[in-house]
PDB file of C-alpha atoms in Angstrom:
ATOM      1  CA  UNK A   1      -7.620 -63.351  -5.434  1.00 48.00           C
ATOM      2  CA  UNK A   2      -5.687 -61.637  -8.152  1.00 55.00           C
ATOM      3  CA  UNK A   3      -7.444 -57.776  -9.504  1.00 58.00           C
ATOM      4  CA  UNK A   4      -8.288 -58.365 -12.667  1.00 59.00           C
ATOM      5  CA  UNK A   5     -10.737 -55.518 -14.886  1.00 60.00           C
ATOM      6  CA  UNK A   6     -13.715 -56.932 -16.801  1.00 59.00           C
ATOM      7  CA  UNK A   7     -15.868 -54.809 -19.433  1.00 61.00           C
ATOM      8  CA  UNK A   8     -18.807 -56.460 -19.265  1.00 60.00           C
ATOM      9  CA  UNK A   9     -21.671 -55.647 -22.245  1.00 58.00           C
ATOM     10  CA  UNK A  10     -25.152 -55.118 -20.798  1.00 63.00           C
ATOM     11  CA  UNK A  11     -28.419 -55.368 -22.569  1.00 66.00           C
ATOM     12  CA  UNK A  12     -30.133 -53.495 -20.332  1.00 74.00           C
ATOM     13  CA  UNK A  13     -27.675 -50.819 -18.670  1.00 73.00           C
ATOM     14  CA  UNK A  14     -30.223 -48.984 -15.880  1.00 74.00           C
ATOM     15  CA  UNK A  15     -31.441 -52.471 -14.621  1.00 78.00           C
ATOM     16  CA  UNK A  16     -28.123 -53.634 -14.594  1.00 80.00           C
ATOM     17  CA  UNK A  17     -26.241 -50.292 -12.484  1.00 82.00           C
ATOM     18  CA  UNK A  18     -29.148 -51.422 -10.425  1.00 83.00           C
ATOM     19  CA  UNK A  19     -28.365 -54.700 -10.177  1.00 86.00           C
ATOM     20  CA  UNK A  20     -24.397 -53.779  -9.724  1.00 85.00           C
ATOM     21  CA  UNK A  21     -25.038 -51.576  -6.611  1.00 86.00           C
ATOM     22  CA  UNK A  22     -27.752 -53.461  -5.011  1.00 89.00           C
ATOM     23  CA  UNK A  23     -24.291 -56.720  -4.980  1.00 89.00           C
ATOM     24  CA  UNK A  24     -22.115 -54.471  -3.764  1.00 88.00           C
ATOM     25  CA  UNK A  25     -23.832 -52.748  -1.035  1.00 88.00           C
ATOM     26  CA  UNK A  26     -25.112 -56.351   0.142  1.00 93.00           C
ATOM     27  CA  UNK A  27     -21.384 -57.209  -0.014  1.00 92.00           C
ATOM     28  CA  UNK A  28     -19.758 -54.662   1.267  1.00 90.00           C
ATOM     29  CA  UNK A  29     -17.781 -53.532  -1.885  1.00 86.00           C
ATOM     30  CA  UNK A  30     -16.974 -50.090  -2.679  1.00 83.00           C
ATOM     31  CA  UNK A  31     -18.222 -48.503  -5.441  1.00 82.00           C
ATOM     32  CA  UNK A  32     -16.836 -45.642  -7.956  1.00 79.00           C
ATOM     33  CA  UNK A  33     -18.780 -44.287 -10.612  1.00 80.00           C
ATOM     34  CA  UNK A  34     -17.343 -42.603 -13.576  1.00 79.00           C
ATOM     35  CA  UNK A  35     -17.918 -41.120 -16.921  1.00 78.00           C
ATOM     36  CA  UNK A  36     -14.964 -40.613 -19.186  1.00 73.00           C
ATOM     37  CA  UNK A  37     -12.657 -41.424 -16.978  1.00 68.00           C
ATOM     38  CA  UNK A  38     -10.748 -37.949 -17.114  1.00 67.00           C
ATOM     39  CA  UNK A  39     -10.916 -37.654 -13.840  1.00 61.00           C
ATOM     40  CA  UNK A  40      -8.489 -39.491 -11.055  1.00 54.00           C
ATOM     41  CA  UNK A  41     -10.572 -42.504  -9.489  1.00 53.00           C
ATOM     42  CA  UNK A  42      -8.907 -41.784  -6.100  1.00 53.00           C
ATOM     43  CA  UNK A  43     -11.074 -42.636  -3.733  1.00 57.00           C
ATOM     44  CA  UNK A  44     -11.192 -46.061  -4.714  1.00 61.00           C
ATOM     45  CA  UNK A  45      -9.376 -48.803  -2.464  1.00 61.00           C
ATOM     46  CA  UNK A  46      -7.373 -51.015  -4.204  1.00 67.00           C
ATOM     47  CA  UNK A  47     -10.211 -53.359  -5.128  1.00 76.00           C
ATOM     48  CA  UNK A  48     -13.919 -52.657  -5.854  1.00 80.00           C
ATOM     49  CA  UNK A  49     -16.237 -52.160  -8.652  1.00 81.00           C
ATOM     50  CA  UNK A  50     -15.636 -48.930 -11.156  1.00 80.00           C
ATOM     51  CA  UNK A  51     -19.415 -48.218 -13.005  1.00 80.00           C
ATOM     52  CA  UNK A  52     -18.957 -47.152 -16.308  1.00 81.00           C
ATOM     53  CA  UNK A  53     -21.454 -44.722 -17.794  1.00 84.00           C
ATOM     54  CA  UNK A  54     -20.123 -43.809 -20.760  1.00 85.00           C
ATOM     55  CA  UNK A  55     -23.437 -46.621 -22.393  1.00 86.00           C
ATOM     56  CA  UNK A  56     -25.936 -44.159 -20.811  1.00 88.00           C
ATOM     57  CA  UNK A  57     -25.565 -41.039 -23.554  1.00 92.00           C
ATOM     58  CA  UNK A  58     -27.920 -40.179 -24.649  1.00 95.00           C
ATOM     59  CA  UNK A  59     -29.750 -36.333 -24.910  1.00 97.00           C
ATOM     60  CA  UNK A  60     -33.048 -34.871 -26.159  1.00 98.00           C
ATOM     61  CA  UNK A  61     -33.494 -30.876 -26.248  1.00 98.00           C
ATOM     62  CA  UNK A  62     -36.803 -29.817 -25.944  1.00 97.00           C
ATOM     63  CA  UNK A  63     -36.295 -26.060 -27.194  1.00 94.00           C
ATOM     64  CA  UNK A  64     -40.027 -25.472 -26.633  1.00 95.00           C
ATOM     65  CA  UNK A  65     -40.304 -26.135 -23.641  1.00 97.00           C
ATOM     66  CA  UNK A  66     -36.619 -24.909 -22.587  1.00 96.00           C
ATOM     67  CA  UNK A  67     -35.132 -28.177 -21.434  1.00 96.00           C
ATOM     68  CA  UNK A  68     -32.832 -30.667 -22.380  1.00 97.00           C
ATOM     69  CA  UNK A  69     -32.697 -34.344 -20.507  1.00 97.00           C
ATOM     70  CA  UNK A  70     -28.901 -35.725 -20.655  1.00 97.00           C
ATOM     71  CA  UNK A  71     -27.992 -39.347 -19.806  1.00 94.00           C
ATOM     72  CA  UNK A  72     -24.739 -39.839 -17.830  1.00 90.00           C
ATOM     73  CA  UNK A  73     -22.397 -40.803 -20.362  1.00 91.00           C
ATOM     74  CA  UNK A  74     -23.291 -38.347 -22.858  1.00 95.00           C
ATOM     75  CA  UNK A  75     -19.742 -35.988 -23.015  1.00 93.00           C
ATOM     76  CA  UNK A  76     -19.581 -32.345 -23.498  1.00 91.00           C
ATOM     77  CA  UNK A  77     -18.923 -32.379 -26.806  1.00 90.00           C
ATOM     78  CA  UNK A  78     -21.692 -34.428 -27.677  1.00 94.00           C
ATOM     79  CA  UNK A  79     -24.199 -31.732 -26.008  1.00 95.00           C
ATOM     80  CA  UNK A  80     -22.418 -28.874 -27.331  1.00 91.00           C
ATOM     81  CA  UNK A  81     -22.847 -29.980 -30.814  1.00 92.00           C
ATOM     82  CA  UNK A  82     -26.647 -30.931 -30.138  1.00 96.00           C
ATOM     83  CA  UNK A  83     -27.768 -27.601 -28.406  1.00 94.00           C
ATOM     84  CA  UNK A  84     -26.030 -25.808 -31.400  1.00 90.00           C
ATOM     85  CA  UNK A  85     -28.398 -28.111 -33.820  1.00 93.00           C
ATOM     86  CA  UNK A  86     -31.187 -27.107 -31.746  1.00 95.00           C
ATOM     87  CA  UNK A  87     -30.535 -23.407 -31.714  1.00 93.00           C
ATOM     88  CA  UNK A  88     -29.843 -23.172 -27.587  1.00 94.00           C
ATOM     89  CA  UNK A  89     -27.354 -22.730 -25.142  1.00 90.00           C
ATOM     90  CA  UNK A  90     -26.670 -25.547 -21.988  1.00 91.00           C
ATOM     91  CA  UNK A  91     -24.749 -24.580 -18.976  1.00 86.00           C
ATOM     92  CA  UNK A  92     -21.781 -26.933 -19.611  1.00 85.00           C
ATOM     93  CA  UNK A  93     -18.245 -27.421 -18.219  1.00 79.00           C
ATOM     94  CA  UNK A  94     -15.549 -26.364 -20.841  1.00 74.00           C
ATOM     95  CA  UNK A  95     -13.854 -29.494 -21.942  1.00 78.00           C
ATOM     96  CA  UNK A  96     -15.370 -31.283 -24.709  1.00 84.00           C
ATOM     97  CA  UNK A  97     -14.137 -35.109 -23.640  1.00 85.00           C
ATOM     98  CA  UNK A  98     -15.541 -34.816 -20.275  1.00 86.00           C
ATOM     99  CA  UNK A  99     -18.910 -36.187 -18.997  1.00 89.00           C
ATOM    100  CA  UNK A 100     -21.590 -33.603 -18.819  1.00 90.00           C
ATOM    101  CA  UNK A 101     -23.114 -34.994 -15.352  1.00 86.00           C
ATOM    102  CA  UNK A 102     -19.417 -35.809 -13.909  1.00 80.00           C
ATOM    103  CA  UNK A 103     -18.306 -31.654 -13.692  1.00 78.00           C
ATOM    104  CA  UNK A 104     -21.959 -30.919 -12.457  1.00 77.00           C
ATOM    105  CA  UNK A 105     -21.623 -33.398  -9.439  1.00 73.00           C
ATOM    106  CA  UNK A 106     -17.653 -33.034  -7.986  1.00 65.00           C
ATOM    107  CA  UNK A 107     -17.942 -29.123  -8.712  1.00 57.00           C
ATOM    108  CA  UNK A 108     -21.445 -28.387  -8.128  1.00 49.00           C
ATOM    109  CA  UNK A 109     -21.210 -25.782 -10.975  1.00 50.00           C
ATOM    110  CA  UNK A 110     -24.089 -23.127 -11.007  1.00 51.00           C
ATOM    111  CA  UNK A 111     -26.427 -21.070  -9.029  1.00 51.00           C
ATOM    112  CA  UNK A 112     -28.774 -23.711  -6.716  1.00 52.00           C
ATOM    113  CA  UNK A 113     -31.191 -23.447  -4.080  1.00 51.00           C
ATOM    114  CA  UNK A 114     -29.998 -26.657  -2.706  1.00 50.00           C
ATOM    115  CA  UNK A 115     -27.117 -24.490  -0.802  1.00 56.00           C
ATOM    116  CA  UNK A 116     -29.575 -23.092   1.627  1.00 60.00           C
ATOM    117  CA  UNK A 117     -32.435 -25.801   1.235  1.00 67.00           C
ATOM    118  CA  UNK A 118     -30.401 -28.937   1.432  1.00 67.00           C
ATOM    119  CA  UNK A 119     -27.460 -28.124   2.828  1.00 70.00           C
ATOM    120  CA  UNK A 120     -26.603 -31.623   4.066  1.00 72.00           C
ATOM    121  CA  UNK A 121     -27.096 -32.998   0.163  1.00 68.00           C
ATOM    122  CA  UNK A 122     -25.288 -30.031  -1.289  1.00 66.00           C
ATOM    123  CA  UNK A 123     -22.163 -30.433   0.550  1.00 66.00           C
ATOM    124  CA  UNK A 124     -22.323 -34.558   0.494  1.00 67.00           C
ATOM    125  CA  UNK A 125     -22.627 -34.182  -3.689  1.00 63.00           C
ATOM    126  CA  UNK A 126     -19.829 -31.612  -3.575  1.00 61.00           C
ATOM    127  CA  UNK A 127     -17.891 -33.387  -1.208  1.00 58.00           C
ATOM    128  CA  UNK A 128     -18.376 -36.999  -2.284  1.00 60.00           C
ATOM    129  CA  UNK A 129     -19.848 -36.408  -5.738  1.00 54.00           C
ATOM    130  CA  UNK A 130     -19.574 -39.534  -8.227  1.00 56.00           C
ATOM    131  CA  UNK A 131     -18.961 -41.868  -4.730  1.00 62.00           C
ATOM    132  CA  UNK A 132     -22.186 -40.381  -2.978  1.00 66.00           C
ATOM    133  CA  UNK A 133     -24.679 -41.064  -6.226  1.00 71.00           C
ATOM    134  CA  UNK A 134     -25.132 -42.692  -9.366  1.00 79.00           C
ATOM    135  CA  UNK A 135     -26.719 -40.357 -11.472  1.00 83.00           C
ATOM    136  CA  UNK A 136     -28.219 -42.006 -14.693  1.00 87.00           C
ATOM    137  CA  UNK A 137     -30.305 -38.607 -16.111  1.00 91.00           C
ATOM    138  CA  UNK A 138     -30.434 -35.110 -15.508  1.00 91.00           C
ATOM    139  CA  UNK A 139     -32.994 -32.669 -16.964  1.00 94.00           C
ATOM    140  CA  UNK A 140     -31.541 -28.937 -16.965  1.00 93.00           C
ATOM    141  CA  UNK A 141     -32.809 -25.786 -18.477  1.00 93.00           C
ATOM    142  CA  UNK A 142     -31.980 -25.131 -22.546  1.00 95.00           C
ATOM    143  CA  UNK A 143     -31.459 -21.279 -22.960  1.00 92.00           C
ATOM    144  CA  UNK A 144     -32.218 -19.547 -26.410  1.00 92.00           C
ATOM    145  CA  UNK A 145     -28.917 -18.908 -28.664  1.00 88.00           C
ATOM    146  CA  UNK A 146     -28.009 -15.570 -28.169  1.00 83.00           C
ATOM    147  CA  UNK A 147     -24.898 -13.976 -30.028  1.00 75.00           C
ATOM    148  CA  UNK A 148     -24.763 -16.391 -32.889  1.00 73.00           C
ATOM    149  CA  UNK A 149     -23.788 -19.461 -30.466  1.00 69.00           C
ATOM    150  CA  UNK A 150     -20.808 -17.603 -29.340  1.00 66.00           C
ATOM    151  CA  UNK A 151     -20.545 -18.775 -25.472  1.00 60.00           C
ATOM    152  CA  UNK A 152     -16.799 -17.235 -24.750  1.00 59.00           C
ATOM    153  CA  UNK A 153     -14.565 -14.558 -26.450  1.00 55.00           C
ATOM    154  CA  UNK A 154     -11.273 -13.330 -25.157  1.00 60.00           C
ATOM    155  CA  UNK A 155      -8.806 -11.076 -26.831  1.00 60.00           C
ATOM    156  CA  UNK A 156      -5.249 -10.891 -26.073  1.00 63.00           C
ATOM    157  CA  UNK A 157      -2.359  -8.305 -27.069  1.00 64.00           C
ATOM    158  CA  UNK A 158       1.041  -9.134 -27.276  1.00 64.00           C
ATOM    159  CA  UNK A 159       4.299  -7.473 -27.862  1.00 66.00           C
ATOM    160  CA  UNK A 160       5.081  -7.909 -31.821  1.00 65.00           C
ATOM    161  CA  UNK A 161       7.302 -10.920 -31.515  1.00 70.00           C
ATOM    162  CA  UNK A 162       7.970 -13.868 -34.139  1.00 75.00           C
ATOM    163  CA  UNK A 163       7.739 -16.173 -30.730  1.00 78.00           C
ATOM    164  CA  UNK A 164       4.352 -15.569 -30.568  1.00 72.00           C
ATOM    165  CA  UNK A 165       3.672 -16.648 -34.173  1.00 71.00           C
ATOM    166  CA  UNK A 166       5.552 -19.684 -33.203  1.00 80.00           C
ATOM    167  CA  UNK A 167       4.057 -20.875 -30.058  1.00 77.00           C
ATOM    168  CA  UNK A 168       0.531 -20.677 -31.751  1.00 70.00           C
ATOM    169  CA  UNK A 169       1.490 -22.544 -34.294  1.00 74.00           C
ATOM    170  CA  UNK A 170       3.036 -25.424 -31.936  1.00 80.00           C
ATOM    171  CA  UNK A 171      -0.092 -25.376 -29.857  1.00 73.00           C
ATOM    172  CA  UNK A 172      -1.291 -29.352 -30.300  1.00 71.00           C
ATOM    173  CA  UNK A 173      -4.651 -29.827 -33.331  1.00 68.00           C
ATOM    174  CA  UNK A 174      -7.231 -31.122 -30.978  1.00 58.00           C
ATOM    175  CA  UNK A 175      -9.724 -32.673 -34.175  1.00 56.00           C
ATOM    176  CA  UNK A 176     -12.555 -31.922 -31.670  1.00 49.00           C
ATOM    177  CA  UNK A 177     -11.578 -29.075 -29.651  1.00 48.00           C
ATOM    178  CA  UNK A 178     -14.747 -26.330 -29.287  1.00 49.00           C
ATOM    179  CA  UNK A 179     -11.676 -23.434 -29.301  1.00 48.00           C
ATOM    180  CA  UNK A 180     -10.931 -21.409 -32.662  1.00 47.00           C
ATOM    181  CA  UNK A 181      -7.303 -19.589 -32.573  1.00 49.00           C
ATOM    182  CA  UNK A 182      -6.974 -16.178 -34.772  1.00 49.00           C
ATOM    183  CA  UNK A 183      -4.126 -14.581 -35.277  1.00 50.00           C
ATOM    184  CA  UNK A 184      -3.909 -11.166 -37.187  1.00 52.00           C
ATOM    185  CA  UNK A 185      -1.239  -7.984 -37.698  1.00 51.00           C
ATOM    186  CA  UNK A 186      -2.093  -4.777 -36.843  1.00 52.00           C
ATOM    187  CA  UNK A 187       0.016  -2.839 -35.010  1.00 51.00           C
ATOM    188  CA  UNK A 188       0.904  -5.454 -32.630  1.00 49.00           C
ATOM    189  CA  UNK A 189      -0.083  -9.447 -32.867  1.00 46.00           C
ATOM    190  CA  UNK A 190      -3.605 -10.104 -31.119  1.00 47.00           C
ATOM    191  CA  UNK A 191      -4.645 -13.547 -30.697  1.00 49.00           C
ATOM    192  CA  UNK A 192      -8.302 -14.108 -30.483  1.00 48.00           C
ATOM    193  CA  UNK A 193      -9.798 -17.307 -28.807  1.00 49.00           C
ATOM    194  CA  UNK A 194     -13.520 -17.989 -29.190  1.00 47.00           C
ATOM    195  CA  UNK A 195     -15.219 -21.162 -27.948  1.00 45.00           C
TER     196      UNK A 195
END
């Protein structure tokens, strides 16, 4: 039997992950989930079935109420730019081309109760992650936007040098990158990097 990948389009994506794992458990086939596929799919043997979640995105911010409810495929990015529309802040990995759920799973980011409650899920989601679950939704708590949306801000000094001038300037344009670079002249160059 040759390896071959398939893309399949599904109608109905929730009934068919269902549908997907319910075959391969039955058949003894191993099973990978991923997101945007930044990640290495390591764990993988050389044949089973990858699920794709990238057609779950989806997100709705209730600001009232202080949640929002992410689908699994929605990407950082994505929930960045719809917590700034709805005036709130989301506890979200850094990159914006990565998965929202994916970072929350392998690194178990956060403060949780699960540590000392459930220590034998804790350690199996940070151990096993996106091979232990299939996570289609989360719901997690929307702060209010504090300091003008401004999540991270990091000054740093350098020696006056026309090097540094250059080496900001052959830093890669990322069209979608959340990071803005400053550079100004005082005494001595400081670059400022806000995200």
């Amino acid at each position: 039997m040759q390896d071959r990948e398939l893309r399949p389009c599904l109608q109905d994506p929730l009934r068919s992950l269902g549908q997907i794992i319910t075959w391969a458990t039955m058949n003894s086939v191993p099973i990978q989930v991923r997101g945007s596929g930044h990640m290495w799919i390591n764990s993988l043997p050389s044949s089973g079935v990858v699920i794709n979640t990238l057609p779950l995105a989806s997100i709705a911010i209730d600001a009232a109420s202080g949640t929002a409810t992410i689908g699994a495929g929605t990407l950082v990015g994505e929930a960045t730019d719809a917590a700034h529309a709805a005036d709130v802040h989301l506890p979200l990995a850094a990159c914006p081309s990565v998965t929202v759920i994916g970072p929350l799973l392998v690194g178990v980011l956060g403060r949780s109760k699960a540590f000392m409650s459930h220590q034998d899920l804790f350690y199996a989601l940070r151990g096993a992650g996106n091979s232990f679950v299939a996570v289609t939704e989360i719901t997690m708590r929307a702060y209010p936007k504090i300091n003008r949306g401004i999540h991270f801000s990091r000054d740093l000094s350098f020696v006056p040098s026309e090097a540094v001038g250059e080496a900001v300037n052959a830093l890669p344009r990322i069209p979608h990158a959340k990071m803005q670079l400053y550079m100004v002249s005082p005494a001595q160059p400081l670059l400022r990097l806000s995200s």
